[in-house]
């Protein structure tokens, strides 16, 4: 996992908030210290850490708690919101809106430019039409071969000329051919440091290429030093964004991400491994949610959309709100859950659910179990389905005979039903507004958990 340590420390801190009996100023101060410690360990700049923690503290102590939120929920939400703002706030997606759209990569030696060129090409394969890459790095021997090989892997055309030493000439040579493509990715040479020579070279290339996006590629392991680099490159070739690579291999990524966010060059992508697919669009909100174990709500809703229709969702949430949750609903929800994947994984995606202790039985919805439930329900009367509390004693024996399922398993089903109903009540006491919203989109979840 990216920034695993930072995530763990922050999660532990939030759990303390969630578990606190009483959230007073003293506890808030303690939590702020822990957040500071976690960020400093991730190589975030000291001044940035203090600015951020002061902001969180001020809001937590002074802000009026919005209706429908508890003090704890409010505090957790502040931490989440401020961290997301800290890492850049809104995401910065690249829109391919002309032909050819040109993305030029710049950066120092070994930062990951060439690898990232292929990752980008692969990323846009599903979103843009024809894609080409061109190698303008005349410095590193075999730079062209490296890109050519990557191009083969992903079936993307690669231009270049090993014999030519002038990048401008190479670009001119292929310029006409490149106009056939929708997206052109331009790889360039680096140096050990941002020298005058590199600046001059990039300026020359920049002039002739006139790229729509100039992206600086930075390795995460330089931590907060990323700020200096981002500013220097921004000043010399007006970079439009940053790609932070090798995020998976360092604890310093928090430093690199936050450092870039204070420059005028937002982080647009992150590299999280050596393989072509180890690459993500950077979206601070989603990133922070995952980091905090609060879940990426959008990702969850995407999944939920596939699992159930709006109409089903609407019906279900009404029922749950009215407390009319019955056995058939439980069955429907279990089935919806199954479509979404392993429950434990889905749980991680829901805000606040990551920390929830789920009864183990709820976590394994096995194929066979659902089938048995179907048999049990087929042997129930309509009344029993609507009011499962009726099912006891002789009724259980009757259903067992009818369904061929042992009475023990029928009792289990009733137990599970009661648990779900109980959890539902728990949520009703909590933040209803958010839960309602979430539930509308995914009643399967809602019913399962409350
Ligand atoms: P360039 O000199 O800037 O073109 O850098 P390269 O693309 O040649 O990459 C340098 C090294 O970093 C290679 O070994 C890559 O496999 C590796 N690399 C690039 N991106 C990542 C990443 O996100 N994670 C990891 N672990 N390695 C990466
Ligand atoms: Mg290279």
XYZ file of C-alpha atoms and ligand atoms in Angstrom:
479
model
C 0.000 0.000 0.000
C 1.140 3.537 -0.728
C 2.115 5.490 2.397
C 1.172 2.564 4.567
C 2.820 3.904 7.689
C 1.298 7.338 7.463
C -2.073 5.756 6.834
C -1.727 3.485 9.836
C -0.767 6.282 12.215
C -3.563 8.523 11.028
C -6.051 5.684 11.176
C -5.010 4.856 14.729
C -5.517 8.492 15.664
C -8.973 8.591 14.145
C -9.877 5.379 15.894
C -8.972 7.042 19.159
C -11.410 9.798 18.354
C -14.081 7.290 17.417
C -13.582 5.304 20.606
C -13.268 8.246 22.966
C -16.002 8.481 25.555
C -15.634 12.188 25.712
C -13.909 14.366 23.156
C -12.506 17.273 25.152
C -9.842 19.887 24.411
C -7.154 17.828 26.064
C -7.840 14.871 23.804
C -7.967 17.083 20.739
C -4.558 18.486 21.641
C -3.171 14.989 22.005
C -4.584 13.984 18.644
C -3.090 17.013 16.950
C 0.314 16.004 18.316
C -0.120 12.527 16.900
C -1.122 13.854 13.507
C 1.934 16.106 13.543
C 4.201 13.210 14.406
C 2.766 11.066 11.631
C 3.190 13.786 9.013
C 6.727 14.636 10.070
C 7.662 10.975 9.771
C 6.393 11.088 6.226
C 8.886 13.918 5.560
C 6.310 16.656 5.331
C 7.861 20.075 5.793
C 7.725 21.269 9.427
C 6.086 24.566 8.633
C 3.435 22.876 6.517
C 2.766 20.415 9.331
C 2.210 23.186 11.831
C 0.033 25.213 9.515
C -2.097 22.168 8.837
C -2.388 21.029 12.429
C -3.233 24.526 13.607
C -6.007 24.686 11.075
C -7.397 21.334 12.175
C -7.179 22.283 15.827
C -8.832 25.648 15.363
C -11.703 24.133 13.441
C -12.143 21.245 15.872
C -12.239 23.532 18.891
C -14.125 26.495 17.514
C -16.374 25.447 14.694
C -20.022 24.938 15.397
C -20.944 21.312 14.929
C -23.249 20.913 11.944
C -26.682 19.500 12.612
C -26.832 15.756 12.331
C -23.146 15.235 13.095
C -21.768 14.192 16.440
C -18.755 15.996 17.833
C -16.586 13.001 17.016
C -17.849 12.676 13.476
C -17.250 16.351 13.005
C -13.654 16.051 14.219
C -12.951 13.106 11.938
C -14.447 14.961 9.029
C -12.266 17.999 9.688
C -9.128 15.871 9.610
C -10.266 14.325 6.344
C -11.184 17.629 4.724
C -8.040 19.440 5.743
C -5.739 16.633 4.638
C -7.428 16.565 1.237
C -7.010 20.328 0.862
C -3.429 19.931 2.024
C -2.690 17.505 -0.802
C -4.185 19.698 -3.467
C -7.927 19.747 -2.871
C -9.659 19.032 -6.139
C -8.142 16.590 -8.597
C -6.669 17.851 -11.849
C -7.730 15.610 -14.686
C -6.161 15.957 -18.116
C -8.704 16.351 -20.907
C -7.569 15.335 -24.363
C -9.378 18.085 -26.238
C -7.482 18.612 -29.482
C -5.594 16.644 -32.095
C -2.828 15.898 -31.614
C -2.805 16.582 -27.895
C 0.824 16.708 -26.737
C 2.140 15.732 -23.333
C 5.833 16.351 -22.712
C 7.636 14.748 -19.799
C 10.555 16.466 -18.097
C 12.626 15.607 -15.049
C 15.984 14.505 -13.717
C 17.796 11.258 -14.466
C 16.118 8.175 -13.155
C 12.987 9.947 -11.972
C 10.916 7.602 -14.103
C 10.147 9.633 -17.254
C 10.468 6.864 -19.805
C 8.546 4.341 -17.731
C 5.900 6.984 -17.079
C 5.594 7.774 -20.799
C 4.455 4.195 -21.351
C 2.220 4.255 -18.275
C 0.534 7.397 -19.545
C 0.100 5.958 -23.026
C -1.468 2.890 -21.489
C -3.704 4.980 -19.236
C -5.024 7.023 -22.155
C -5.501 4.040 -24.433
C -9.035 3.665 -23.183
C -9.694 7.393 -23.238
C -8.027 8.751 -26.371
C -7.866 7.437 -29.917
C -4.496 6.752 -31.530
C -1.473 7.265 -29.340
C 2.205 7.696 -30.215
C 5.337 8.198 -28.155
C 8.482 9.923 -29.330
C 11.935 9.707 -27.776
C 13.838 12.989 -27.648
C 16.358 11.804 -25.048
C 19.708 11.802 -26.850
C 21.701 11.536 -23.680
C 21.003 8.155 -22.255
C 22.334 5.398 -24.472
C 19.548 3.026 -25.472
C 16.830 5.454 -24.408
C 15.117 4.861 -27.750
C 15.327 1.072 -27.352
C 13.850 1.324 -23.870
C 10.854 3.281 -25.115
C 10.494 1.076 -28.174
C 10.301 -1.988 -25.987
C 7.714 -0.424 -23.716
C 5.732 0.625 -26.775
C 5.661 -2.945 -28.003
C 4.282 -4.139 -24.691
C 1.277 -1.871 -24.941
C 0.966 -1.741 -28.701
C 1.739 1.935 -29.083
C 3.765 3.407 -31.968
C 7.168 4.794 -30.987
C 9.164 7.344 -32.977
C 12.850 8.154 -32.585
C 16.263 7.946 -34.170
C 19.238 6.536 -32.363
C 21.723 8.156 -34.691
C 20.539 11.722 -34.472
C 21.946 13.816 -31.631
C 19.704 16.859 -31.857
C 16.263 16.394 -30.276
C 14.827 19.325 -32.224
C 15.798 17.711 -35.524
C 14.225 14.432 -34.517
C 10.975 16.100 -33.612
C 10.903 17.978 -36.912
C 11.585 14.787 -38.800
C 8.432 13.127 -37.438
C 6.281 16.166 -36.880
C 4.054 15.575 -39.877
C 3.491 11.908 -39.071
C 2.578 12.786 -35.508
C -0.398 14.833 -36.652
C -2.135 11.538 -37.456
C -2.339 10.720 -33.782
C -4.775 11.914 -31.136
C -2.253 11.912 -28.331
C 1.523 12.258 -28.581
C 3.708 11.645 -25.544
C 7.151 13.196 -25.678
C 9.994 11.753 -23.602
C 13.024 13.962 -22.939
C 16.491 13.671 -21.437
C 17.319 14.381 -17.807
C 20.490 15.322 -15.982
C 21.677 14.713 -12.443
C 20.550 18.198 -11.561
C 18.701 21.019 -13.230
C 21.707 22.466 -15.066
C 21.771 25.412 -17.458
C 22.421 22.936 -20.201
C 19.252 20.989 -19.426
C 17.225 24.169 -19.137
C 18.471 25.341 -22.524
C 17.719 21.993 -24.114
C 14.207 21.831 -22.671
C 13.480 25.370 -23.759
C 14.472 24.554 -27.314
C 12.316 21.436 -27.374
C 9.486 23.271 -25.706
C 9.457 25.968 -28.355
C 9.109 23.588 -31.250
C 6.866 21.008 -29.585
C 4.562 23.515 -27.945
C 3.113 20.849 -25.669
C -0.375 21.115 -24.173
C 0.825 19.606 -20.919
C 4.356 19.753 -19.580
C 4.565 17.281 -16.745
C 7.443 17.115 -14.311
C 8.302 13.585 -13.236
C 9.618 13.387 -9.666
C 10.593 10.404 -7.578
C 8.722 10.265 -4.253
C 11.815 9.241 -2.323
C 13.197 12.778 -2.395
C 10.416 13.769 0.014
C 10.030 17.465 0.711
C 12.959 18.283 -1.586
C 10.354 17.899 -4.306
C 9.284 21.456 -3.620
C 12.578 22.941 -4.755
C 12.590 20.828 -7.873
C 8.996 21.605 -8.713
C 9.584 25.331 -8.342
C 12.791 25.231 -10.400
C 11.211 23.290 -13.249
C 8.093 25.396 -13.079
C 10.131 28.561 -13.466
C 12.167 27.266 -16.378
C 9.687 25.374 -18.483
C 6.376 26.354 -17.006
C 5.295 22.843 -16.019
C 1.555 22.286 -15.891
C 1.648 19.422 -13.435
C 3.683 16.827 -11.601
C 3.792 13.053 -11.676
C 5.204 11.583 -8.480
C 6.701 8.133 -9.117
C 7.808 5.320 -6.810
C 5.131 6.207 -4.276
C 4.929 2.594 -3.160
C 8.520 2.262 -2.116
C 9.061 5.092 0.320
C 7.728 6.544 3.535
C 8.553 10.016 2.244
C 5.751 10.238 -0.289
C 3.672 12.465 1.970
C 6.492 14.977 1.839
C 6.702 14.845 -1.940
C 2.945 15.153 -2.464
C 2.422 18.000 -0.038
C 5.505 19.847 -1.285
C 4.188 19.848 -4.833
C 0.792 21.025 -3.753
C 2.257 24.285 -2.450
C 3.800 25.014 -5.832
C 1.674 25.991 -8.783
C 2.082 22.549 -10.273
C -0.577 20.118 -9.046
C 0.142 16.409 -8.819
C -1.819 14.793 -11.653
C -0.696 11.179 -11.465
C 1.248 8.905 -9.154
C 3.414 5.920 -10.034
C 3.058 3.032 -7.636
C 5.332 0.345 -9.049
C 7.509 -0.689 -11.954
C 4.781 -2.273 -14.046
C 2.831 -0.404 -16.696
C -0.381 -0.681 -14.737
C 1.117 0.617 -11.501
C -0.203 4.071 -12.162
C -3.116 6.172 -10.931
C -4.713 9.496 -11.595
C -4.159 11.506 -8.411
C -7.308 12.607 -6.678
C -6.524 14.063 -3.225
C -9.945 13.351 -1.731
C -10.031 9.727 -2.755
C -6.410 9.320 -1.803
C -6.954 10.677 1.698
C -10.095 8.616 2.209
C -8.223 5.458 1.426
C -5.306 6.535 3.527
C -7.567 7.124 6.504
C -9.522 3.968 5.937
C -12.576 6.109 5.346
C -13.010 4.697 1.938
C -13.359 6.095 -1.470
C -17.072 6.771 -1.605
C -17.050 7.295 -5.308
C -15.423 3.968 -5.978
C -17.955 2.335 -3.746
C -20.892 3.992 -5.413
C -19.561 2.891 -8.773
C -19.625 -0.678 -7.559
C -23.015 -0.308 -5.994
C -24.433 1.015 -9.222
C -23.650 -2.251 -10.930
C -25.202 -4.233 -8.177
C -28.659 -2.692 -7.826
C -31.005 -0.456 -9.717
C -32.085 2.963 -8.504
C -35.638 1.760 -8.121
C -34.697 -1.197 -6.005
C -32.572 1.160 -3.993
C -35.373 3.618 -3.407
C -37.822 0.919 -2.305
C -35.349 -0.589 0.051
C -34.333 2.584 1.801
C -37.962 3.473 2.394
C -38.580 0.102 3.957
C -35.563 0.348 6.173
C -36.512 3.803 7.317
C -39.966 2.583 8.232
C -38.476 -0.382 9.996
C -40.154 -2.797 7.607
C -37.058 -4.790 7.053
C -37.926 -8.444 6.561
C -36.350 -11.737 5.617
C -36.737 -11.297 1.876
C -35.017 -7.943 2.151
C -32.159 -9.538 3.980
C -31.867 -12.056 1.195
C -31.930 -9.356 -1.503
C -29.294 -7.401 0.293
C -27.059 -10.386 0.694
C -27.355 -10.999 -2.997
C -26.579 -7.385 -3.823
C -23.556 -7.609 -1.583
C -22.344 -10.667 -3.335
C -22.328 -8.840 -6.637
C -20.116 -6.177 -5.154
C -17.363 -8.495 -4.080
C -16.052 -9.654 -0.736
C -17.812 -7.790 2.028
C -14.657 -7.036 3.950
C -13.259 -5.240 0.885
C -16.452 -3.314 0.342
C -16.447 -2.257 3.989
C -13.110 -0.553 3.576
C -14.649 1.682 0.979
C -17.405 3.077 3.156
C -16.628 6.069 5.352
C -16.454 5.056 8.967
C -17.114 1.400 8.241
C -13.477 0.434 8.040
C -13.270 0.534 11.812
C -16.580 -1.131 12.470
C -16.404 -4.567 13.965
C -18.682 -6.748 11.900
C -20.079 -10.032 13.171
C -18.077 -12.693 11.422
C -21.140 -14.412 9.970
C -22.040 -11.250 8.133
C -18.685 -11.187 6.489
C -18.916 -14.468 4.713
C -21.847 -14.650 2.434
C -21.128 -17.883 0.730
C -22.799 -19.137 -2.344
C -24.128 -22.239 -0.619
C -25.534 -20.262 2.232
C -27.617 -18.041 0.021
C -29.004 -21.044 -1.733
C -30.069 -22.626 1.552
C -31.701 -19.398 2.601
C -33.701 -19.481 -0.578
C -34.944 -22.990 0.344
C -35.773 -21.868 3.855
C -37.672 -18.864 2.602
C -39.602 -20.943 0.101
C -40.894 -22.990 3.010
C -41.929 -19.975 5.028
C -45.420 -18.545 4.932
C -45.933 -14.991 3.750
C -46.582 -13.935 7.317
C -43.352 -15.478 8.517
C -41.357 -13.728 5.829
C -42.812 -10.390 6.785
C -42.371 -10.927 10.472
C -39.472 -13.320 11.029
C -39.871 -13.050 14.801
C -42.787 -15.468 14.421
C -40.392 -18.196 13.401
C -39.707 -20.276 16.476
C -40.405 -23.682 17.999
C -42.739 -25.768 15.892
C -42.509 -23.432 12.978
C -38.778 -24.077 12.757
C -39.367 -27.835 12.687
C -41.964 -27.428 9.967
C -39.685 -25.247 7.858
C -36.794 -27.666 8.379
C -38.912 -30.555 7.083
C -40.165 -28.515 4.135
C -36.835 -27.094 3.075
C -34.543 -29.978 3.925
C -32.304 -27.549 5.792
C -31.339 -28.466 9.392
C -33.160 -26.408 12.056
C -29.809 -25.198 13.327
C -29.268 -23.296 10.116
C -32.729 -21.841 10.244
C -31.971 -20.476 13.707
C -28.742 -19.056 12.291
C -30.644 -17.207 9.626
C -32.980 -15.711 12.207
C -29.999 -14.696 14.264
C -28.429 -13.009 11.301
C -31.659 -11.231 10.548
C -31.811 -9.899 14.106
C -28.216 -8.744 13.934
C -28.801 -6.868 10.723
C -31.868 -5.261 12.164
C -30.003 -4.245 15.276
C -27.216 -2.659 13.308
C -29.784 -0.845 11.293
C -31.194 0.699 14.444
C -27.724 1.711 15.511
C -27.328 3.701 12.366
C -30.688 5.284 12.737
C -29.436 6.889 15.914
C -26.340 8.154 14.157
C -25.814 10.536 11.342
C -29.035 9.976 9.524
C -28.531 12.399 6.707
C -25.358 10.876 5.412
C -26.579 7.385 6.009
C -29.718 8.087 4.086
C -27.751 9.405 1.190
C -25.451 6.451 1.186
C -28.322 4.086 1.615
C -30.241 5.462 -1.326
C -27.398 4.482 -3.523
C -26.728 1.170 -1.887
C -29.434 -0.337 0.204
C -27.642 -3.648 0.142
C -25.001 -2.182 2.341
C -27.435 -0.357 4.445
C -29.512 -3.340 5.227
C -26.503 -5.403 6.021
C -25.177 -2.991 8.449
C -27.962 -1.015 9.727
P 14.100 8.216 -16.532
O 15.592 8.279 -16.467
O 13.503 9.405 -15.893
O 13.585 7.979 -17.913
O 13.647 6.970 -15.637
P 13.190 5.508 -16.072
O 11.838 5.550 -16.637
O 14.246 4.894 -16.915
O 13.072 4.812 -14.653
C 14.150 4.661 -13.764
C 13.856 3.485 -12.859
O 12.769 3.756 -12.013
C 13.493 2.231 -13.609
O 14.130 1.127 -13.003
C 11.993 2.117 -13.442
O 11.549 0.782 -13.484
C 11.813 2.716 -12.079
N 10.478 3.282 -11.857
C 9.791 4.184 -12.559
N 8.588 4.461 -12.000
C 8.505 3.688 -10.895
C 7.515 3.520 -9.857
O 6.430 4.136 -9.832
N 7.806 2.597 -8.879
C 8.994 1.915 -8.872
N 9.205 1.069 -7.894
N 9.926 2.068 -9.801
C 9.701 2.932 -10.808
Mg 14.460 7.966 -19.753
